[in-house]
Amino acid sequence: MFVLNDTPIDHSDLAARLDRVLSEPAAHRYGLHMQNAGAALSALLYLRAQGAGVFPIHAGIPPETAREMAQAAGCDVMLSDGLKQTALPQAGTAPRGGVLVQMSSGTTGAAKVITRTWEEIAAEVESYAAFFTASAAMTPVIACPVTHSYGLIAGVFVALHRGHVPVVIDSLNPKYILRRLRETDQPLLYTSPAMLHTLARLLPADQRLYAANTSGTVLPEAWFQLIRARTTYLFQQYGCSEAGCVAINQDLQNPYDVGQPLPHVTLTAGHDGTPDNVRITVDSREINTGDLGHLTGSGMLVFTARADDMINVAGLNVYPQD
């Protein structure tokens, strides 16, 4: 069960129709592109349960572009509104099921296709829910795309894992978001830094956001000071497309303190205030994030800069914020 804007939706209601129209979903990888946000999320949850491969594509992307993206991501079926299926030609017989497909952010070059197994994602969800105790009783209000791992995994999947009913908002109207937050018990807002800043500016002087989570970029100092002053519980999470969320700060007091590592991963970085490459080890696989940072004595990861932002001045490493 989830709520889309103001409408409660039981995602299992679509399951009977999907059972009829989809043949052996676990053997296929579906490009999921729908204008109906409720049907899209319901279909995604069904396909996850069936062990299918799924590539959720934002509704704002034109259909032909979405089809090209899905084909490039190894999808052999396009699933669109009305549960219409379109076959996508694929060479070879490589397994296509059992994965969530996402596109990388592109910060290290051209965006690339990232596949993660449902087992890997389940381990992340379990670790996230167990570690992030400060949010355990809160209701996620997700005002960001659920085609992206931030809204989908940290928002929807974790909420359902905890037995909560997440509120998914597909409106960009900040006044509507504020209204839904007021109507929700102990709301934890998942949104972009830009929207969080907008909401903090629009709040009446006698009101505060109950709880909010930020991710994706370090908040500019002026934004951070405003948001921190207008939010009772402010959190930050850090991760990458290949590994998902790997660190959470459960009491954000400095925007560069991006979080402490989740139990299922190991982070390495610089020490004693000296930055070095941030690397993630998960399932015996090492991922170089392309970020620079250091770990404090308490295990907090402090972000410094993107590695490719560093410049050398007279033999010294200098970072943009310096």
PDB file of C-alpha atoms in Angstrom:
ATOM      1  CA  MET A   1       0.000   0.000   0.000  1.00  0.00           C
ATOM      2  CA  PHE A   2       1.125   3.547  -0.780  1.00  0.00           C
ATOM      3  CA  VAL A   3      -0.504   6.945  -1.197  1.00  0.00           C
ATOM      4  CA  LEU A   4      -0.108   8.832  -4.462  1.00  0.00           C
ATOM      5  CA  ASN A   5      -0.712  12.511  -3.739  1.00  0.00           C
ATOM      6  CA  ASP A   6      -4.114  12.213  -1.959  1.00  0.00           C
ATOM      7  CA  THR A   7      -5.132   8.770  -3.225  1.00  0.00           C
ATOM      8  CA  PRO A   8      -4.437   5.514  -1.336  1.00  0.00           C
ATOM      9  CA  ILE A   9      -3.382   2.742  -3.732  1.00  0.00           C
ATOM     10  CA  ASP A  10      -3.167  -0.967  -2.993  1.00  0.00           C
ATOM     11  CA  HIS A  11      -0.457  -2.030  -5.413  1.00  0.00           C
ATOM     12  CA  SER A  12      -1.650  -5.641  -5.245  1.00  0.00           C
ATOM     13  CA  ASP A  13      -4.852  -4.613  -7.075  1.00  0.00           C
ATOM     14  CA  LEU A  14      -2.911  -4.562 -10.356  1.00  0.00           C
ATOM     15  CA  ALA A  15      -1.343  -7.973  -9.757  1.00  0.00           C
ATOM     16  CA  ALA A  16      -4.210 -10.034 -11.206  1.00  0.00           C
ATOM     17  CA  ARG A  17      -4.098  -8.118 -14.502  1.00  0.00           C
ATOM     18  CA  LEU A  18      -0.321  -8.394 -14.665  1.00  0.00           C
ATOM     19  CA  ASP A  19      -0.573 -12.135 -13.996  1.00  0.00           C
ATOM     20  CA  ARG A  20      -2.806 -12.417 -17.066  1.00  0.00           C
ATOM     21  CA  VAL A  21      -0.837 -10.267 -19.496  1.00  0.00           C
ATOM     22  CA  LEU A  22       2.802 -10.997 -18.613  1.00  0.00           C
ATOM     23  CA  SER A  23       4.396 -14.296 -19.546  1.00  0.00           C
ATOM     24  CA  GLU A  24       7.297 -15.521 -17.393  1.00  0.00           C
ATOM     25  CA  PRO A  25       8.275 -12.051 -16.114  1.00  0.00           C
ATOM     26  CA  ALA A  26      11.392 -13.397 -14.366  1.00  0.00           C
ATOM     27  CA  ALA A  27      12.860 -14.185 -17.791  1.00  0.00           C
ATOM     28  CA  HIS A  28      12.498 -10.628 -19.076  1.00  0.00           C
ATOM     29  CA  ARG A  29      13.840  -7.142 -18.510  1.00  0.00           C
ATOM     30  CA  TYR A  30      11.121  -4.516 -18.769  1.00  0.00           C
ATOM     31  CA  GLY A  31      11.501  -0.886 -19.695  1.00  0.00           C
ATOM     32  CA  LEU A  32       8.775   0.653 -17.513  1.00  0.00           C
ATOM     33  CA  HIS A  33       7.499   3.942 -18.949  1.00  0.00           C
ATOM     34  CA  MET A  34       4.044   5.113 -17.861  1.00  0.00           C
ATOM     35  CA  GLN A  35       2.295   8.428 -17.410  1.00  0.00           C
ATOM     36  CA  ASN A  36       0.072   6.868 -14.729  1.00  0.00           C
ATOM     37  CA  ALA A  37       2.368   7.109 -11.702  1.00  0.00           C
ATOM     38  CA  GLY A  38       0.228   4.828  -9.550  1.00  0.00           C
ATOM     39  CA  ALA A  39       0.185   2.070 -12.159  1.00  0.00           C
ATOM     40  CA  ALA A  40       3.912   2.484 -12.791  1.00  0.00           C
ATOM     41  CA  LEU A  41       4.870   2.053  -9.134  1.00  0.00           C
ATOM     42  CA  SER A  42       2.387  -0.807  -8.693  1.00  0.00           C
ATOM     43  CA  ALA A  43       3.842  -2.570 -11.744  1.00  0.00           C
ATOM     44  CA  LEU A  44       7.381  -2.043 -10.481  1.00  0.00           C
ATOM     45  CA  LEU A  45       6.541  -3.563  -7.095  1.00  0.00           C
ATOM     46  CA  TYR A  46       4.894  -6.528  -8.847  1.00  0.00           C
ATOM     47  CA  LEU A  47       7.893  -7.079 -11.126  1.00  0.00           C
ATOM     48  CA  ARG A  48      10.254  -6.919  -8.151  1.00  0.00           C
ATOM     49  CA  ALA A  49       8.222  -9.613  -6.394  1.00  0.00           C
ATOM     50  CA  GLN A  50       8.321 -11.734  -9.560  1.00  0.00           C
ATOM     51  CA  GLY A  51      12.100 -11.423  -9.878  1.00  0.00           C
ATOM     52  CA  ALA A  52      11.908  -9.661 -13.237  1.00  0.00           C
ATOM     53  CA  GLY A  53      14.388  -7.161 -14.595  1.00  0.00           C
ATOM     54  CA  VAL A  54      13.035  -3.597 -14.418  1.00  0.00           C
ATOM     55  CA  PHE A  55      14.244  -0.275 -15.799  1.00  0.00           C
ATOM     56  CA  PRO A  56      11.935   2.498 -14.494  1.00  0.00           C
ATOM     57  CA  ILE A  57      12.007   5.484 -16.854  1.00  0.00           C
ATOM     58  CA  HIS A  58      10.749   8.940 -15.881  1.00  0.00           C
ATOM     59  CA  ALA A  59       7.341   9.786 -17.342  1.00  0.00           C
ATOM     60  CA  GLY A  60       8.635  13.107 -18.673  1.00  0.00           C
ATOM     61  CA  ILE A  61      10.962  11.399 -21.154  1.00  0.00           C
ATOM     62  CA  PRO A  62       9.477  11.192 -24.688  1.00  0.00           C
ATOM     63  CA  PRO A  63       8.300   7.676 -25.659  1.00  0.00           C
ATOM     64  CA  GLU A  64      10.800   7.182 -28.484  1.00  0.00           C
ATOM     65  CA  THR A  65      13.701   8.289 -26.284  1.00  0.00           C
ATOM     66  CA  ALA A  66      12.449   5.998 -23.513  1.00  0.00           C
ATOM     67  CA  ARG A  67      12.363   3.092 -25.969  1.00  0.00           C
ATOM     68  CA  GLU A  68      15.941   3.802 -27.072  1.00  0.00           C
ATOM     69  CA  MET A  69      17.085   4.003 -23.443  1.00  0.00           C
ATOM     70  CA  ALA A  70      15.375   0.722 -22.603  1.00  0.00           C
ATOM     71  CA  GLN A  71      16.895  -1.065 -25.570  1.00  0.00           C
ATOM     72  CA  ALA A  72      20.369   0.246 -24.696  1.00  0.00           C
ATOM     73  CA  ALA A  73      19.833  -1.007 -21.126  1.00  0.00           C
ATOM     74  CA  GLY A  74      19.213  -4.559 -22.311  1.00  0.00           C
ATOM     75  CA  CYS A  75      15.426  -4.515 -21.976  1.00  0.00           C
ATOM     76  CA  ASP A  76      13.567  -6.910 -24.258  1.00  0.00           C
ATOM     77  CA  VAL A  77      10.058  -5.643 -23.444  1.00  0.00           C
ATOM     78  CA  MET A  78       8.650  -2.125 -23.118  1.00  0.00           C
ATOM     79  CA  LEU A  79       5.731  -1.870 -20.678  1.00  0.00           C
ATOM     80  CA  SER A  80       3.647   1.278 -21.047  1.00  0.00           C
ATOM     81  CA  ASP A  81       0.238   2.664 -20.062  1.00  0.00           C
ATOM     82  CA  GLY A  82      -2.630   0.210 -20.282  1.00  0.00           C
ATOM     83  CA  LEU A  83      -0.048  -2.555 -19.704  1.00  0.00           C
ATOM     84  CA  LYS A  84       0.814  -2.405 -23.398  1.00  0.00           C
ATOM     85  CA  GLN A  85       3.859  -4.537 -24.216  1.00  0.00           C
ATOM     86  CA  THR A  86       6.254  -3.810 -27.056  1.00  0.00           C
ATOM     87  CA  ALA A  87       9.030  -6.256 -27.911  1.00  0.00           C
ATOM     88  CA  LEU A  88      12.517  -4.757 -28.097  1.00  0.00           C
ATOM     89  CA  PRO A  89      15.051  -6.603 -30.262  1.00  0.00           C
ATOM     90  CA  GLN A  90      18.074  -7.829 -28.313  1.00  0.00           C
ATOM     91  CA  ALA A  91      21.023  -9.874 -29.497  1.00  0.00           C
ATOM     92  CA  GLY A  92      22.185 -12.870 -27.492  1.00  0.00           C
ATOM     93  CA  THR A  93      20.589 -14.913 -24.742  1.00  0.00           C
ATOM     94  CA  ALA A  94      22.111 -13.293 -21.640  1.00  0.00           C
ATOM     95  CA  PRO A  95      19.893 -13.433 -18.512  1.00  0.00           C
ATOM     96  CA  ARG A  96      17.718 -10.329 -18.279  1.00  0.00           C
ATOM     97  CA  GLY A  97      15.706 -10.872 -15.109  1.00  0.00           C
ATOM     98  CA  GLY A  98      16.435 -10.360 -11.446  1.00  0.00           C
ATOM     99  CA  VAL A  99      17.793  -6.809 -11.561  1.00  0.00           C
ATOM    100  CA  LEU A 100      16.886  -3.171 -11.108  1.00  0.00           C
ATOM    101  CA  VAL A 101      18.363  -1.061 -13.883  1.00  0.00           C
ATOM    102  CA  GLN A 102      19.294   2.579 -13.315  1.00  0.00           C
ATOM    103  CA  MET A 103      21.380   5.141 -15.152  1.00  0.00           C
ATOM    104  CA  SER A 104      24.423   6.560 -13.375  1.00  0.00           C
ATOM    105  CA  SER A 105      24.422  10.267 -12.595  1.00  0.00           C
ATOM    106  CA  GLY A 106      27.029  10.955 -15.253  1.00  0.00           C
ATOM    107  CA  THR A 107      29.290  12.908 -12.886  1.00  0.00           C
ATOM    108  CA  THR A 108      32.257  10.764 -13.916  1.00  0.00           C
ATOM    109  CA  GLY A 109      31.564  11.038 -17.643  1.00  0.00           C
ATOM    110  CA  ALA A 110      28.748   9.824 -19.862  1.00  0.00           C
ATOM    111  CA  ALA A 111      25.853   8.261 -17.960  1.00  0.00           C
ATOM    112  CA  LYS A 112      26.071   4.473 -17.995  1.00  0.00           C
ATOM    113  CA  VAL A 113      23.743   1.566 -17.360  1.00  0.00           C
ATOM    114  CA  ILE A 114      23.915   0.210 -13.799  1.00  0.00           C
ATOM    115  CA  THR A 115      22.316  -3.119 -12.866  1.00  0.00           C
ATOM    116  CA  ARG A 116      21.866  -4.288  -9.290  1.00  0.00           C
ATOM    117  CA  THR A 117      20.269  -7.562  -8.260  1.00  0.00           C
ATOM    118  CA  TRP A 118      17.168  -7.567  -6.117  1.00  0.00           C
ATOM    119  CA  GLU A 119      19.191  -9.448  -3.498  1.00  0.00           C
ATOM    120  CA  GLU A 120      21.731  -6.608  -3.369  1.00  0.00           C
ATOM    121  CA  ILE A 121      18.936  -4.074  -3.014  1.00  0.00           C
ATOM    122  CA  ALA A 122      17.229  -6.122  -0.288  1.00  0.00           C
ATOM    123  CA  ALA A 123      20.500  -6.128   1.671  1.00  0.00           C
ATOM    124  CA  GLU A 124      20.729  -2.335   1.304  1.00  0.00           C
ATOM    125  CA  VAL A 125      17.114  -1.863   2.424  1.00  0.00           C
ATOM    126  CA  GLU A 126      17.573  -4.075   5.484  1.00  0.00           C
ATOM    127  CA  SER A 127      20.835  -2.354   6.432  1.00  0.00           C
ATOM    128  CA  TYR A 128      19.363   1.131   5.869  1.00  0.00           C
ATOM    129  CA  ALA A 129      16.277   0.398   7.982  1.00  0.00           C
ATOM    130  CA  ALA A 130      18.294  -1.156  10.814  1.00  0.00           C
ATOM    131  CA  PHE A 131      20.887   1.637  10.918  1.00  0.00           C
ATOM    132  CA  PHE A 132      18.645   4.674  10.403  1.00  0.00           C
ATOM    133  CA  THR A 133      16.962   4.428  13.799  1.00  0.00           C
ATOM    134  CA  ALA A 134      16.159   8.145  14.022  1.00  0.00           C
ATOM    135  CA  SER A 135      13.568   7.752  11.256  1.00  0.00           C
ATOM    136  CA  ALA A 136      12.054   4.444  12.374  1.00  0.00           C
ATOM    137  CA  ALA A 137       8.688   5.891  13.435  1.00  0.00           C
ATOM    138  CA  MET A 138       8.449   8.497  10.668  1.00  0.00           C
ATOM    139  CA  THR A 139       6.270   8.349   7.547  1.00  0.00           C
ATOM    140  CA  PRO A 140       8.238   8.934   4.329  1.00  0.00           C
ATOM    141  CA  VAL A 141       6.805  11.660   2.096  1.00  0.00           C
ATOM    142  CA  ILE A 142       8.584  11.250  -1.218  1.00  0.00           C
ATOM    143  CA  ALA A 143       8.573  14.428  -3.302  1.00  0.00           C
ATOM    144  CA  CYS A 144      11.138  13.287  -5.847  1.00  0.00           C
ATOM    145  CA  PRO A 145      11.116  10.789  -8.731  1.00  0.00           C
ATOM    146  CA  VAL A 146      10.613   7.159  -7.732  1.00  0.00           C
ATOM    147  CA  THR A 147      12.370   6.197 -10.956  1.00  0.00           C
ATOM    148  CA  HIS A 148      15.599   7.114  -9.128  1.00  0.00           C
ATOM    149  CA  SER A 149      17.110   5.048  -6.311  1.00  0.00           C
ATOM    150  CA  TYR A 150      16.820   7.883  -3.753  1.00  0.00           C
ATOM    151  CA  GLY A 151      13.035   8.026  -3.934  1.00  0.00           C
ATOM    152  CA  LEU A 152      12.509   4.379  -4.848  1.00  0.00           C
ATOM    153  CA  ILE A 153      14.882   2.443  -2.583  1.00  0.00           C
ATOM    154  CA  ALA A 154      15.483   4.787   0.366  1.00  0.00           C
ATOM    155  CA  GLY A 155      11.943   6.131   0.172  1.00  0.00           C
ATOM    156  CA  VAL A 156       9.430   3.528  -1.030  1.00  0.00           C
ATOM    157  CA  PHE A 157      11.230   0.221  -0.441  1.00  0.00           C
ATOM    158  CA  VAL A 158      12.437   1.105   3.062  1.00  0.00           C
ATOM    159  CA  ALA A 159       8.984   2.387   4.039  1.00  0.00           C
ATOM    160  CA  LEU A 160       7.305  -0.827   2.887  1.00  0.00           C
ATOM    161  CA  HIS A 161      10.005  -2.892   4.610  1.00  0.00           C
ATOM    162  CA  ARG A 162       9.172  -1.100   7.873  1.00  0.00           C
ATOM    163  CA  GLY A 163       5.437  -1.574   7.422  1.00  0.00           C
ATOM    164  CA  HIS A 164       4.790   2.113   6.736  1.00  0.00           C
ATOM    165  CA  VAL A 165       2.545   3.547   4.022  1.00  0.00           C
ATOM    166  CA  PRO A 166       4.717   5.979   2.036  1.00  0.00           C
ATOM    167  CA  VAL A 167       3.220   9.124   0.545  1.00  0.00           C
ATOM    168  CA  VAL A 168       4.460   9.647  -3.017  1.00  0.00           C
ATOM    169  CA  ILE A 169       4.007  13.143  -4.431  1.00  0.00           C
ATOM    170  CA  ASP A 170       4.430  13.708  -8.156  1.00  0.00           C
ATOM    171  CA  SER A 171       3.606  17.422  -8.002  1.00  0.00           C
ATOM    172  CA  LEU A 172       6.305  20.093  -8.008  1.00  0.00           C
ATOM    173  CA  ASN A 173       3.983  22.594  -6.323  1.00  0.00           C
ATOM    174  CA  PRO A 174       5.739  23.499  -3.040  1.00  0.00           C
ATOM    175  CA  LYS A 175       2.523  24.716  -1.402  1.00  0.00           C
ATOM    176  CA  TYR A 176       0.892  21.358  -2.081  1.00  0.00           C
ATOM    177  CA  ILE A 177       3.912  19.539  -0.632  1.00  0.00           C
ATOM    178  CA  LEU A 178       3.712  21.665   2.516  1.00  0.00           C
ATOM    179  CA  ARG A 179       0.001  20.864   2.851  1.00  0.00           C
ATOM    180  CA  ARG A 180       0.613  17.120   2.554  1.00  0.00           C
ATOM    181  CA  LEU A 181       3.383  17.361   5.147  1.00  0.00           C
ATOM    182  CA  ARG A 182       0.979  19.063   7.568  1.00  0.00           C
ATOM    183  CA  GLU A 183      -1.573  16.282   6.981  1.00  0.00           C
ATOM    184  CA  THR A 184       0.906  13.443   7.618  1.00  0.00           C
ATOM    185  CA  ASP A 185       1.893  12.097  11.027  1.00  0.00           C
ATOM    186  CA  GLN A 186       5.630  12.514  11.723  1.00  0.00           C
ATOM    187  CA  PRO A 187       6.463  13.157   8.049  1.00  0.00           C
ATOM    188  CA  LEU A 188       9.989  12.534   6.782  1.00  0.00           C
ATOM    189  CA  LEU A 189      10.465  14.425   3.531  1.00  0.00           C
ATOM    190  CA  TYR A 190      12.598  12.958   0.758  1.00  0.00           C
ATOM    191  CA  THR A 191      13.226  15.624  -1.852  1.00  0.00           C
ATOM    192  CA  SER A 192      15.932  17.507  -3.718  1.00  0.00           C
ATOM    193  CA  PRO A 193      18.146  20.144  -2.082  1.00  0.00           C
ATOM    194  CA  ALA A 194      16.575  22.809  -4.313  1.00  0.00           C
ATOM    195  CA  MET A 195      13.017  21.903  -3.302  1.00  0.00           C
ATOM    196  CA  LEU A 196      14.033  21.673   0.354  1.00  0.00           C
ATOM    197  CA  HIS A 197      15.425  25.199   0.131  1.00  0.00           C
ATOM    198  CA  THR A 198      12.233  26.444  -1.531  1.00  0.00           C
ATOM    199  CA  LEU A 199      10.051  24.874   1.157  1.00  0.00           C
ATOM    200  CA  ALA A 200      12.166  26.361   3.953  1.00  0.00           C
ATOM    201  CA  ARG A 201      11.743  29.813   2.402  1.00  0.00           C
ATOM    202  CA  LEU A 202       7.972  29.426   2.006  1.00  0.00           C
ATOM    203  CA  LEU A 203       7.270  28.169   5.528  1.00  0.00           C
ATOM    204  CA  PRO A 204       5.363  30.614   7.731  1.00  0.00           C
ATOM    205  CA  ALA A 205       7.569  32.061  10.461  1.00  0.00           C
ATOM    206  CA  ASP A 206       5.855  30.044  13.196  1.00  0.00           C
ATOM    207  CA  GLN A 207       6.188  26.676  11.425  1.00  0.00           C
ATOM    208  CA  ARG A 208       8.980  24.137  10.916  1.00  0.00           C
ATOM    209  CA  LEU A 209       9.462  21.070   8.783  1.00  0.00           C
ATOM    210  CA  TYR A 210       9.214  18.024  11.046  1.00  0.00           C
ATOM    211  CA  ALA A 211      11.929  15.971   9.330  1.00  0.00           C
ATOM    212  CA  ALA A 212      13.760  16.069   6.011  1.00  0.00           C
ATOM    213  CA  ASN A 213      16.432  14.096   4.218  1.00  0.00           C
ATOM    214  CA  THR A 214      18.815  15.526   1.641  1.00  0.00           C
ATOM    215  CA  SER A 215      21.100  13.829  -0.843  1.00  0.00           C
ATOM    216  CA  GLY A 216      22.864  14.312  -4.142  1.00  0.00           C
ATOM    217  CA  THR A 217      24.973  17.370  -3.417  1.00  0.00           C
ATOM    218  CA  VAL A 218      26.402  19.283  -0.464  1.00  0.00           C
ATOM    219  CA  LEU A 219      24.038  22.078   0.523  1.00  0.00           C
ATOM    220  CA  PRO A 220      25.439  25.595  -0.038  1.00  0.00           C
ATOM    221  CA  GLU A 221      26.137  27.229   3.319  1.00  0.00           C
ATOM    222  CA  ALA A 222      23.340  29.817   3.057  1.00  0.00           C
ATOM    223  CA  TRP A 223      20.819  27.135   2.091  1.00  0.00           C
ATOM    224  CA  PHE A 224      22.002  24.868   4.883  1.00  0.00           C
ATOM    225  CA  GLN A 225      21.664  27.548   7.555  1.00  0.00           C
ATOM    226  CA  LEU A 226      18.099  28.345   6.469  1.00  0.00           C
ATOM    227  CA  ILE A 227      17.026  24.704   6.149  1.00  0.00           C
ATOM    228  CA  ARG A 228      18.672  23.724   9.439  1.00  0.00           C
ATOM    229  CA  ALA A 229      16.875  26.558  11.249  1.00  0.00           C
ATOM    230  CA  ARG A 230      13.497  25.580   9.781  1.00  0.00           C
ATOM    231  CA  THR A 231      13.730  21.780  10.249  1.00  0.00           C
ATOM    232  CA  THR A 232      13.436  19.861  13.511  1.00  0.00           C
ATOM    233  CA  TYR A 233      15.147  16.669  12.315  1.00  0.00           C
ATOM    234  CA  LEU A 234      17.535  17.049   9.382  1.00  0.00           C
ATOM    235  CA  PHE A 235      19.273  14.059   7.822  1.00  0.00           C
ATOM    236  CA  GLN A 236      21.653  13.486   4.936  1.00  0.00           C
ATOM    237  CA  GLN A 237      22.544  10.357   3.004  1.00  0.00           C
ATOM    238  CA  TYR A 238      25.431   9.570   0.683  1.00  0.00           C
ATOM    239  CA  GLY A 239      25.955   6.948  -1.978  1.00  0.00           C
ATOM    240  CA  CYS A 240      26.408   6.214  -5.648  1.00  0.00           C
ATOM    241  CA  SER A 241      24.494   4.494  -8.430  1.00  0.00           C
ATOM    242  CA  GLU A 242      26.580   1.319  -8.260  1.00  0.00           C
ATOM    243  CA  ALA A 243      26.127   0.730  -4.512  1.00  0.00           C
ATOM    244  CA  GLY A 244      23.030   2.715  -3.513  1.00  0.00           C
ATOM    245  CA  CYS A 245      23.036   4.470  -0.138  1.00  0.00           C
ATOM    246  CA  VAL A 246      26.169   3.707   1.880  1.00  0.00           C
ATOM    247  CA  ALA A 247      26.183   6.370   4.631  1.00  0.00           C
ATOM    248  CA  ILE A 248      23.667   8.368   6.665  1.00  0.00           C
ATOM    249  CA  ASN A 249      24.043  11.392   8.931  1.00  0.00           C
ATOM    250  CA  GLN A 250      21.255  11.170  11.507  1.00  0.00           C
ATOM    251  CA  ASP A 251      21.771  14.687  12.899  1.00  0.00           C
ATOM    252  CA  LEU A 252      23.063  17.026  10.199  1.00  0.00           C
ATOM    253  CA  GLN A 253      24.951  19.969  11.718  1.00  0.00           C
ATOM    254  CA  ASN A 254      27.566  20.452   8.979  1.00  0.00           C
ATOM    255  CA  PRO A 255      26.652  19.966   5.299  1.00  0.00           C
ATOM    256  CA  TYR A 256      30.014  18.322   4.535  1.00  0.00           C
ATOM    257  CA  ASP A 257      29.420  15.577   7.131  1.00  0.00           C
ATOM    258  CA  VAL A 258      27.707  13.240   4.691  1.00  0.00           C
ATOM    259  CA  GLY A 259      27.224  10.275   7.005  1.00  0.00           C
ATOM    260  CA  GLN A 260      28.418   7.215   8.847  1.00  0.00           C
ATOM    261  CA  PRO A 261      28.659   3.949   6.899  1.00  0.00           C
ATOM    262  CA  LEU A 262      25.815   1.458   6.815  1.00  0.00           C
ATOM    263  CA  PRO A 263      26.590  -1.970   8.295  1.00  0.00           C
ATOM    264  CA  HIS A 264      26.668  -3.829   4.952  1.00  0.00           C
ATOM    265  CA  VAL A 265      29.478  -1.711   3.442  1.00  0.00           C
ATOM    266  CA  THR A 266      33.036  -0.660   4.220  1.00  0.00           C
ATOM    267  CA  LEU A 267      34.196   2.868   3.409  1.00  0.00           C
ATOM    268  CA  THR A 268      37.799   3.962   3.027  1.00  0.00           C
ATOM    269  CA  ALA A 269      38.942   7.562   2.650  1.00  0.00           C
ATOM    270  CA  GLY A 270      41.547   9.928   4.055  1.00  0.00           C
ATOM    271  CA  HIS A 271      42.262  10.362   7.768  1.00  0.00           C
ATOM    272  CA  ASP A 272      43.318  13.103  10.187  1.00  0.00           C
ATOM    273  CA  GLY A 273      41.629  15.760   8.070  1.00  0.00           C
ATOM    274  CA  THR A 274      43.607  14.831   4.948  1.00  0.00           C
ATOM    275  CA  PRO A 275      41.302  13.894   2.048  1.00  0.00           C
ATOM    276  CA  ASP A 276      41.801  10.858  -0.151  1.00  0.00           C
ATOM    277  CA  ASN A 277      39.704   8.867  -2.605  1.00  0.00           C
ATOM    278  CA  VAL A 278      36.423   7.627  -1.152  1.00  0.00           C
ATOM    279  CA  ARG A 279      36.054   3.930  -1.919  1.00  0.00           C
ATOM    280  CA  ILE A 280      33.154   1.629  -1.136  1.00  0.00           C
ATOM    281  CA  THR A 281      33.501  -2.108  -0.602  1.00  0.00           C
ATOM    282  CA  VAL A 282      30.272  -4.088  -0.831  1.00  0.00           C
ATOM    283  CA  ASP A 283      29.958  -7.829  -1.500  1.00  0.00           C
ATOM    284  CA  SER A 284      33.758  -8.030  -1.962  1.00  0.00           C
ATOM    285  CA  ARG A 285      33.551  -5.480  -4.786  1.00  0.00           C
ATOM    286  CA  GLU A 286      35.405  -2.153  -4.549  1.00  0.00           C
ATOM    287  CA  ILE A 287      33.887   0.975  -6.086  1.00  0.00           C
ATOM    288  CA  ASN A 288      35.820   4.209  -6.522  1.00  0.00           C
ATOM    289  CA  THR A 289      33.260   6.979  -6.083  1.00  0.00           C
ATOM    290  CA  GLY A 290      35.358   9.697  -7.692  1.00  0.00           C
ATOM    291  CA  ASP A 291      34.936  11.720  -4.488  1.00  0.00           C
ATOM    292  CA  LEU A 292      37.557  12.918  -2.038  1.00  0.00           C
ATOM    293  CA  GLY A 293      36.984  12.956   1.692  1.00  0.00           C
ATOM    294  CA  HIS A 294      38.156  11.762   5.079  1.00  0.00           C
ATOM    295  CA  LEU A 295      36.812   9.708   7.962  1.00  0.00           C
ATOM    296  CA  THR A 296      36.743  11.203  11.452  1.00  0.00           C
ATOM    297  CA  GLY A 297      37.549   9.277  14.615  1.00  0.00           C
ATOM    298  CA  SER A 298      33.823   8.614  15.093  1.00  0.00           C
ATOM    299  CA  GLY A 299      33.526   7.160  11.597  1.00  0.00           C
ATOM    300  CA  MET A 300      31.815  10.167   9.991  1.00  0.00           C
ATOM    301  CA  LEU A 301      32.617  10.564   6.288  1.00  0.00           C
ATOM    302  CA  VAL A 302      33.451  14.201   5.547  1.00  0.00           C
ATOM    303  CA  PHE A 303      33.155  15.154   1.882  1.00  0.00           C
ATOM    304  CA  THR A 304      35.836  17.416   0.400  1.00  0.00           C
ATOM    305  CA  ALA A 305      35.233  17.592  -3.349  1.00  0.00           C
ATOM    306  CA  ARG A 306      34.933  15.612  -6.519  1.00  0.00           C
ATOM    307  CA  ALA A 307      38.392  14.278  -7.367  1.00  0.00           C
ATOM    308  CA  ASP A 308      38.286  15.954 -10.772  1.00  0.00           C
ATOM    309  CA  ASP A 309      37.514  19.326  -9.107  1.00  0.00           C
ATOM    310  CA  MET A 310      40.907  19.393  -7.381  1.00  0.00           C
ATOM    311  CA  ILE A 311      43.460  21.799  -8.840  1.00  0.00           C
ATOM    312  CA  ASN A 312      47.145  22.158  -8.078  1.00  0.00           C
ATOM    313  CA  VAL A 313      48.406  25.618  -7.155  1.00  0.00           C
ATOM    314  CA  ALA A 314      52.143  26.010  -6.539  1.00  0.00           C
ATOM    315  CA  GLY A 315      52.405  22.354  -5.624  1.00  0.00           C
ATOM    316  CA  LEU A 316      49.441  22.428  -3.232  1.00  0.00           C
ATOM    317  CA  ASN A 317      46.138  20.613  -3.724  1.00  0.00           C
ATOM    318  CA  VAL A 318      43.356  23.199  -3.644  1.00  0.00           C
ATOM    319  CA  TYR A 319      39.617  22.528  -3.681  1.00  0.00           C
ATOM    320  CA  PRO A 320      36.850  24.867  -4.907  1.00  0.00           C
ATOM    321  CA  GLN A 321      35.396  25.574  -1.436  1.00  0.00           C
ATOM    322  CA  ASP A 322      38.837  26.703  -0.227  1.00  0.00           C
TER     323      ASP A 322
END
